CSV table of C-alpha atoms and ligand atoms in Angstrom, one decimal:
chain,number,residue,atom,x,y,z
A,1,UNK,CA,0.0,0.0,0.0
A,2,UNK,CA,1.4,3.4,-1.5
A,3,UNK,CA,2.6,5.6,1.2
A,4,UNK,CA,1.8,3.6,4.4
A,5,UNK,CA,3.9,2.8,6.9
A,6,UNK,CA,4.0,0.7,9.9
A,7,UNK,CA,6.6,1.6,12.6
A,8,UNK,CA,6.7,-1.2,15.5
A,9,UNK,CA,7.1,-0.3,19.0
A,10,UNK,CA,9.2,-2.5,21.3
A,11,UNK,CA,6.0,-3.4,23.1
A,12,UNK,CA,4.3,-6.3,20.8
A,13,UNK,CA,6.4,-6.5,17.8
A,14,UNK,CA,4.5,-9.5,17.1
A,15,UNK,CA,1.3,-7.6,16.6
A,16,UNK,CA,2.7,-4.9,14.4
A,17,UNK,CA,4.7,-7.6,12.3
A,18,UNK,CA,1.0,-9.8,11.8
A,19,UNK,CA,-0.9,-6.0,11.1
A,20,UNK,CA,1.9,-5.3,8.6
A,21,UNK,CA,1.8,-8.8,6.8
A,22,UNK,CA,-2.1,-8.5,6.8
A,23,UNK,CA,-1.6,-4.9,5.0
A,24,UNK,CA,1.2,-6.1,2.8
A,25,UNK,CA,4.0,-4.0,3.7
A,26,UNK,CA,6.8,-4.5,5.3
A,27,UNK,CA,7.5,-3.5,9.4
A,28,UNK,CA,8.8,-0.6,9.3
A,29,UNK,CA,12.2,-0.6,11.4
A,30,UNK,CA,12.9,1.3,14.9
A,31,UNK,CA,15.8,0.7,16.9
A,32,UNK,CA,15.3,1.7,20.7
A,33,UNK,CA,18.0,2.3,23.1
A,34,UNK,CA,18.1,2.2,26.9
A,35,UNK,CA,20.0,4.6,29.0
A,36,UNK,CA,21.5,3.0,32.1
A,37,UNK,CA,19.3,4.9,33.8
A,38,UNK,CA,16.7,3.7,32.3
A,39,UNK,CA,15.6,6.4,29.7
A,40,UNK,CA,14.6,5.2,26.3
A,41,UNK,CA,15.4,6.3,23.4
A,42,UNK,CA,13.6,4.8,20.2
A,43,UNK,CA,14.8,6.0,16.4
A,44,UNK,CA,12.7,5.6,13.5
A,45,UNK,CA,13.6,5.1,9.7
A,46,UNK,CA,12.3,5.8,6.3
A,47,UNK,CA,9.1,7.6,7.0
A,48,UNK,CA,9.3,11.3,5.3
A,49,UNK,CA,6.3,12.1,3.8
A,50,UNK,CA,4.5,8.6,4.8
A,51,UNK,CA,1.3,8.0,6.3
A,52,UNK,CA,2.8,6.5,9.5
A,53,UNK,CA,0.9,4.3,11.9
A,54,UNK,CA,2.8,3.5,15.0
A,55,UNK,CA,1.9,0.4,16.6
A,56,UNK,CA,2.8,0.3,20.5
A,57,UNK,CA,0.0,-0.5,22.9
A,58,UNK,CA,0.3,0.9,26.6
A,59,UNK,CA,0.5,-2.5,28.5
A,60,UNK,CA,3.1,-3.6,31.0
A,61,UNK,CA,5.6,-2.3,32.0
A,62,UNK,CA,3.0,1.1,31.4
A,63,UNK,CA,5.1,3.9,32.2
A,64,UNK,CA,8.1,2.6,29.7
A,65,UNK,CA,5.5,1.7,26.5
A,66,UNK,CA,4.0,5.2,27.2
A,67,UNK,CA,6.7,7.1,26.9
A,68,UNK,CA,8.2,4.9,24.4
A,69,UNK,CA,5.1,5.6,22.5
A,70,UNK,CA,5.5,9.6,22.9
A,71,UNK,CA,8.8,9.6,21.7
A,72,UNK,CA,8.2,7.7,18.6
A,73,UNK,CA,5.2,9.7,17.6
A,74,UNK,CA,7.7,12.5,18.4
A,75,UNK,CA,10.5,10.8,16.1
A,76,UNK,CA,8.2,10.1,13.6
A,77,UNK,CA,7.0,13.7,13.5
A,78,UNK,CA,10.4,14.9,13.3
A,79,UNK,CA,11.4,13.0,10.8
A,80,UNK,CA,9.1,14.5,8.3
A,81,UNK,CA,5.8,11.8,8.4
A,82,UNK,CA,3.3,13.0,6.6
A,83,UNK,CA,0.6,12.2,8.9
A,84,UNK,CA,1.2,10.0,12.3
A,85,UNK,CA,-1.6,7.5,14.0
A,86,UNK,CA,-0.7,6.3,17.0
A,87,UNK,CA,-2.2,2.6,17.6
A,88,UNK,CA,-2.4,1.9,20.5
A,89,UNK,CA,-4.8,-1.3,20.8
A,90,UNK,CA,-4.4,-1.9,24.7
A,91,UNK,CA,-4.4,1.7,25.9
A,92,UNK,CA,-2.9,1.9,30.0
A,93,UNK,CA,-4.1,4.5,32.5
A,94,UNK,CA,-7.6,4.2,30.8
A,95,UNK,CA,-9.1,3.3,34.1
A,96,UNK,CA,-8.2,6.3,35.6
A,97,UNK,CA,-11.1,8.2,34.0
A,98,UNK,CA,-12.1,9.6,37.4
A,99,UNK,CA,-10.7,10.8,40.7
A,100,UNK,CA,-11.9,7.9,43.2
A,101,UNK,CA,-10.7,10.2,46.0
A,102,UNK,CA,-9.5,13.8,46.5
A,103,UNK,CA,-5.7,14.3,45.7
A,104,UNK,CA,-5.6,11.9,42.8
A,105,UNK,CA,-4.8,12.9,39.0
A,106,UNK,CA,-7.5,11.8,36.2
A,107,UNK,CA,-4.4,9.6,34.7
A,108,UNK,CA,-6.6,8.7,31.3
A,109,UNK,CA,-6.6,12.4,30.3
A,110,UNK,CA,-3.0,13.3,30.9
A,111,UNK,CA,-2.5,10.0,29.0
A,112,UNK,CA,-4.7,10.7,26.3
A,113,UNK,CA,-3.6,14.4,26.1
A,114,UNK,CA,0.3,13.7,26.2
A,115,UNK,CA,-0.2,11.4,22.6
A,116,UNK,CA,-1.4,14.4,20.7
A,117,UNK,CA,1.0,16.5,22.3
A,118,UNK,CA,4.0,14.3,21.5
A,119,UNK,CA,2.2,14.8,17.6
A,120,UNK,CA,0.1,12.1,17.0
A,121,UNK,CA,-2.9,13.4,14.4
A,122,UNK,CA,-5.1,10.5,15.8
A,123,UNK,CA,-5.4,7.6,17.9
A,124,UNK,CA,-6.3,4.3,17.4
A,125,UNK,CA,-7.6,2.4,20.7
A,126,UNK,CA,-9.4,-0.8,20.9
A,127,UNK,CA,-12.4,-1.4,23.1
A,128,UNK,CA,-11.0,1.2,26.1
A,129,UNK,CA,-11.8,0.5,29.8
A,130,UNK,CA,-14.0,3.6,29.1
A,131,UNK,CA,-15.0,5.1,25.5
A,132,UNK,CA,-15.2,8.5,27.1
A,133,UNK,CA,-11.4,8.5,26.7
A,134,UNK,CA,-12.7,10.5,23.1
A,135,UNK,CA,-13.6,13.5,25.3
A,136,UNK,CA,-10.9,13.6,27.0
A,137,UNK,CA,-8.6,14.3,23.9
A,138,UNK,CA,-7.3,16.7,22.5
A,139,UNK,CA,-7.4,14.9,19.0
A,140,UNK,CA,-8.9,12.7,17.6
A,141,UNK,CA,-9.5,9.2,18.9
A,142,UNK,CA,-10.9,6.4,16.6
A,143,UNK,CA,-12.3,3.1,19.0
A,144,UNK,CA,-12.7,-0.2,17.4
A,145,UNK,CA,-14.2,-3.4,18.9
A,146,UNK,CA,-12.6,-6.7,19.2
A,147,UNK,CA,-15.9,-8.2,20.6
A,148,UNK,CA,-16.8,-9.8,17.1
A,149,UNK,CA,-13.7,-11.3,16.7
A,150,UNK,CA,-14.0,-13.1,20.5
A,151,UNK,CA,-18.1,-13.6,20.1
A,152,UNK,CA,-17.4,-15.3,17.0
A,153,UNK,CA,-14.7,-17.5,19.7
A,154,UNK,CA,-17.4,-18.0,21.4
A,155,UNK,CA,-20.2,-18.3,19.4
A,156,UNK,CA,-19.7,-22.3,18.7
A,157,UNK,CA,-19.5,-22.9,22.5
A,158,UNK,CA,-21.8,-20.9,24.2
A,159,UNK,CA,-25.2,-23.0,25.4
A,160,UNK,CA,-29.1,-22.2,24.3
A,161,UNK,CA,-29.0,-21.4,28.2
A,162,UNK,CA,-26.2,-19.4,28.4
A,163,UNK,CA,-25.9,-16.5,30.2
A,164,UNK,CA,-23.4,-13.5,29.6
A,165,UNK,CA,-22.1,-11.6,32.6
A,166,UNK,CA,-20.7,-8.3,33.4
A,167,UNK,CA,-18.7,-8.9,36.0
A,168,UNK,CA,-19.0,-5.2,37.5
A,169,UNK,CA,-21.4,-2.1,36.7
A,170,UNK,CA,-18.9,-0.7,34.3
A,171,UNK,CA,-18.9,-3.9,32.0
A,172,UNK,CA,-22.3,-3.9,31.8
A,173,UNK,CA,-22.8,-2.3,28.2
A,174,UNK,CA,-20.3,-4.6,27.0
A,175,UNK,CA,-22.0,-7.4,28.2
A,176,UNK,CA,-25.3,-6.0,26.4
A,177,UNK,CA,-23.0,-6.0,22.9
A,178,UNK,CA,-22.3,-9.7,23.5
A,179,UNK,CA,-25.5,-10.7,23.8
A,180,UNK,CA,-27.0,-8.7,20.9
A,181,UNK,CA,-24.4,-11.2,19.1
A,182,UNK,CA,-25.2,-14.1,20.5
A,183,UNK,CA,-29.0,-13.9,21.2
A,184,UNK,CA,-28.2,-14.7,24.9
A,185,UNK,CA,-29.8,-12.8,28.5
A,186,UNK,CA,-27.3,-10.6,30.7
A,187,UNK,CA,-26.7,-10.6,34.6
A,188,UNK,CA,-24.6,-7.9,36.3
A,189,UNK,CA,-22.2,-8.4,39.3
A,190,UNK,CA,-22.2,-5.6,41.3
A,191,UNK,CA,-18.8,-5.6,42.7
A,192,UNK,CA,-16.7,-3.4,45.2
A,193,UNK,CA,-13.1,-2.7,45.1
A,194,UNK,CA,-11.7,-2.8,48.3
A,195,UNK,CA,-7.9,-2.4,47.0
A,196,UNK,CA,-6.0,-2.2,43.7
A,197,UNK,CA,-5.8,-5.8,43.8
A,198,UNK,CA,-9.0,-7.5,45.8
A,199,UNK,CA,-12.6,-7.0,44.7
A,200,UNK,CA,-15.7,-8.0,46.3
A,201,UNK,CA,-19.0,-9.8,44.6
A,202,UNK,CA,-21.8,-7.6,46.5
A,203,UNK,CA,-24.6,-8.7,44.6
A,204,UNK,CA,-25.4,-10.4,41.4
A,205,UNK,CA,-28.8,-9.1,38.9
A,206,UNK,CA,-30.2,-11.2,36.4
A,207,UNK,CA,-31.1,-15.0,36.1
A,208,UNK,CA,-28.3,-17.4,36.4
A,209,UNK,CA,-29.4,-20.3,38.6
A,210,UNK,CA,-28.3,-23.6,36.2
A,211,UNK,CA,-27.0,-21.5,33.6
A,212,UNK,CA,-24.2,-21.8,32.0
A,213,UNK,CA,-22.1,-18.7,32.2
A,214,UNK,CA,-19.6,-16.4,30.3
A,215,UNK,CA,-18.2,-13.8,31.8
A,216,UNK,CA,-17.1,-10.6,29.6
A,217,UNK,CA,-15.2,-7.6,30.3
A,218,UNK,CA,-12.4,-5.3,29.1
A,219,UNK,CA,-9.4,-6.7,30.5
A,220,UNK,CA,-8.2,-8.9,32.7
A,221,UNK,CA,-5.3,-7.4,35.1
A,222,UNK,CA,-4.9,-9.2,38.4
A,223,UNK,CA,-7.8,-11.5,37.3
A,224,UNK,CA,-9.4,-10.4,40.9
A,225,UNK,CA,-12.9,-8.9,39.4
A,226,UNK,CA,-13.0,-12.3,37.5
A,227,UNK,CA,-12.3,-14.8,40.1
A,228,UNK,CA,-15.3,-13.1,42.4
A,229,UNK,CA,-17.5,-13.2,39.4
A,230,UNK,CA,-16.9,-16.8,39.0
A,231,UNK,CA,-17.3,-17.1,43.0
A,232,UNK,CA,-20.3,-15.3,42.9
A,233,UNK,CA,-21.9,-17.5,39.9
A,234,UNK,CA,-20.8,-20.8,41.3
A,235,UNK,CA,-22.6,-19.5,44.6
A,236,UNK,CA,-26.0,-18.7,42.8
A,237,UNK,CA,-26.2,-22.1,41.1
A,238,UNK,CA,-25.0,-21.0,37.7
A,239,UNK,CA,-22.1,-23.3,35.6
A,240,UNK,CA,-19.5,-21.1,34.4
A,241,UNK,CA,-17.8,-21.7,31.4
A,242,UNK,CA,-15.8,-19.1,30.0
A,243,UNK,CA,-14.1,-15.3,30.8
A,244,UNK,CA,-13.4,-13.4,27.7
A,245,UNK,CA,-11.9,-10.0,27.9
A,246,UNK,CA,-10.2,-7.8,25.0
A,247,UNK,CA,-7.4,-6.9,27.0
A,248,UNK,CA,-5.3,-9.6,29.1
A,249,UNK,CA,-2.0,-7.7,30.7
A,250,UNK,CA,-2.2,-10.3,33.4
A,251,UNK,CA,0.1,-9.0,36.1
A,252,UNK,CA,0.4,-10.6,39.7
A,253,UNK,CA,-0.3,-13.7,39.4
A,254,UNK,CA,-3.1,-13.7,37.0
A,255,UNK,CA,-2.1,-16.4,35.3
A,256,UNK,CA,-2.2,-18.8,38.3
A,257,UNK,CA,-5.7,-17.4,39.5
A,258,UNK,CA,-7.7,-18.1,36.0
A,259,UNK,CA,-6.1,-21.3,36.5
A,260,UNK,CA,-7.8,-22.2,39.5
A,261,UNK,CA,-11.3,-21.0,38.4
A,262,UNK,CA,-11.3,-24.2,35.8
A,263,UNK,CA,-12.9,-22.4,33.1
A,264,UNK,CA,-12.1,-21.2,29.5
A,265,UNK,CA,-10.1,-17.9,29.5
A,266,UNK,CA,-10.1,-16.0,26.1
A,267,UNK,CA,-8.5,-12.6,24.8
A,268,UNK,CA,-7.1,-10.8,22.4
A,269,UNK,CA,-2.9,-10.2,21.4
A,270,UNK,CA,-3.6,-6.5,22.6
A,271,UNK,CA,-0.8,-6.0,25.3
A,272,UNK,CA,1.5,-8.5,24.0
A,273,UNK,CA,2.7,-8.0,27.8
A,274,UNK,CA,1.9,-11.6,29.8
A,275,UNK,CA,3.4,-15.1,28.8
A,276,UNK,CA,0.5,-16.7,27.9
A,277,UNK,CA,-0.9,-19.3,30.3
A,278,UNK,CA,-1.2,-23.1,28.9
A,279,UNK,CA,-5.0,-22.7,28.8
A,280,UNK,CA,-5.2,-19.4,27.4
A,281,UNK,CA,-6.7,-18.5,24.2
A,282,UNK,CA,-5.8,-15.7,22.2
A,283,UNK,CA,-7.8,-14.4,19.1
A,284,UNK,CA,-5.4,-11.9,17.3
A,285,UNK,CA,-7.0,-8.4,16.3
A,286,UNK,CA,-4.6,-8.2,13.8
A,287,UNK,CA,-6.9,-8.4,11.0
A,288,UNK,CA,-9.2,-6.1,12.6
A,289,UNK,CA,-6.0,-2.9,13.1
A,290,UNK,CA,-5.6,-3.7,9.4
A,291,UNK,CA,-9.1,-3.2,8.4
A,292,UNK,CA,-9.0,0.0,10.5
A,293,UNK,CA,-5.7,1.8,8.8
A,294,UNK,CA,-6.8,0.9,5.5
A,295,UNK,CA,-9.9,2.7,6.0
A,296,UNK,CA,-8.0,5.5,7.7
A,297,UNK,CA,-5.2,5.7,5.1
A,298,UNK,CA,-7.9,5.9,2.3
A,299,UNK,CA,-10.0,8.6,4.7
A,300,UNK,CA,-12.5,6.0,4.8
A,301,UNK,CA,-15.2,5.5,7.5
A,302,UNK,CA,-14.4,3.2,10.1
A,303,UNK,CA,-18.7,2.5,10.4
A,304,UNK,CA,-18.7,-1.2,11.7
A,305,UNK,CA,-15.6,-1.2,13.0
A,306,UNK,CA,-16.6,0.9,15.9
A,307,UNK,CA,-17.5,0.2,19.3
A,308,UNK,CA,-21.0,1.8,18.7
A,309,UNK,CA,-23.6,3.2,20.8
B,1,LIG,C1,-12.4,-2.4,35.9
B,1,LIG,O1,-13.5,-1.7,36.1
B,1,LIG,C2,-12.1,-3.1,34.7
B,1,LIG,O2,-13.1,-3.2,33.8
B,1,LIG,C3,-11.7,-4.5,35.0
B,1,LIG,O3,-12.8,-5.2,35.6
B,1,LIG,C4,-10.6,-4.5,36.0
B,1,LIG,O4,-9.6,-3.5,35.7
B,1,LIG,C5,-9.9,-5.8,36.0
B,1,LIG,O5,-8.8,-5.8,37.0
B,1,LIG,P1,-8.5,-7.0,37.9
B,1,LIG,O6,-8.3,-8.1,36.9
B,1,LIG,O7,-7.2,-6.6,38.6
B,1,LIG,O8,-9.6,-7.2,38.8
């Protein structure tokens, strides 16, 4: 494709290589350095005048791909790119989209902010923790949807009594766009967070008793809000059978916990961050970044690519 290119980030070169073979061009090349101290220093190649897309999703370790991610936009820009999309599929510090207490900093927006200030025209995201990440720009912000790609996962296992579950308030609309694709009921968890790492199953809405279960959400960090979903089915009577989320970073023993739960765990090559578990399955949203930046590089609408209302 005239004109395109694809620069990789150091944080899932594997998903930039598979977009790039899916558009038919080749990776573009950056190098990145590392200060002793610990500052990075990526360089780009070969992209005067291109229509750049910069692949680096904001997964572990967050701080580094972040400002990885600014500096290459800023590279790229420097270096004479005609226009420069950052995509970034998994994108961290989404969740902090509000102060949960007096003192803190509304993370998502400095985030957000900090890619168009670095020079980015637009950003790509995939299915953020919260879609009003857009208003929170300064540019641009274009939000696709891997749940297709894992309903269609699904779609040959789930039951003619299943059940899809948000596992917390805030997953609730996502649950609602599974089931309009699979023609299945939603229940709602309503969970509390009593630290970064433990959550607590306070209620549960919806018919589940003898179901089987699927539990859907964004991502899947410590794998706590999962694990007292689970709980919290099991308790009611309902059979769960499988947790999909886009997003799997899986940090702190994630792994090991979705392990013990004894039920299919499915996501998406976003974050590139965790070694993937034994059991895991991944479905790659390759094919889906590709659909998007051809659209975008031929100023095409994204229309059923989007998340949606
Ligand atoms: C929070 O509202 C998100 O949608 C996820 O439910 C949450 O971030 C998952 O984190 P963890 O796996 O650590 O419970």
């Amino acid at each position: 494709m005239s004109g395109l290119s694809i620069v990789a980030g150091s944080a899932n070169p594997a998903l930039a290589r598979a977009v790039a073979a899916e558009l038919g061009v080749p990776p573009g090349q950056s190098d990145l350095d590392r200060f002793p101290d610990g500052e990075v220093r990526p360089t780009v190649r070969q992209v005067r005048g291109e229509d750049v897309y910069v692949v680096q999703p904001t997964g572990p370790p967050v701080n580094d791909n972040l400002v990885e991610l600014l500096l290459l936009v800023d590279a790229c820009r420097r270096c004479g790119a005609g226009r420069v999309t950052a995509v970034v599929p998994y994108f961290g510090y989404a969740r902090q989209d509000r102060r949960s207490q007096e003192g803190q900093a509304l993370g998502a927006r400095v985030a957000v902010q900090a890619v168009a200030a670095a020079g980015a025209d637009r950003l790509l995201v995939v299915d953020p923790h919260n879609v009003a990440l857009e208003a929170m720009a300064a540019g641009p912000v274009d939000m696709v949807t891997a749940v297709p790609v894992l309903a269609a996962a699904l779609s040959s296992a789930i039951a003619n009594d299943g059940v899809l579950v948000a596992p917390d308030l805030g997953a609730a609309k996502l649950a609602e766009r599974y089931a309009a694709r699979l023609g299945r009921p939603v229940a709602v968890v309503r969970k509390s967070r009593t630290s970064a790492t433990s959550v607590r199953a306070e209620e549960l809405v919806g018919e589940v008793q003898g179901r089987r279960a699927v539990v859907v959400d964004d991502m899947i960090s410590t794998g706590g809000t999962i694990e007292a979903a689970v709980r919290a089915l099991v308790a009611r009577g309902a059979v769960p059978e499988a947790v999909v989320a886009t997003h799997g970073p899986l940090v702190a023993g994630a792994a090991e916990r979705l392990a013990g739960l004894g039920v299919r765990v499915v996501v998406t090559d976003s974050t590139g961050a965790a070694p993937a578990p034994p059991a895991l399955e991944v479905c790659s949203i390759a094919p889906l970044l590709a659909a998007a930046i051809t659209r975008l590089h031929g100023n095409r609408s994204l229309d059923e690519l989007l998340i949606g209302a």
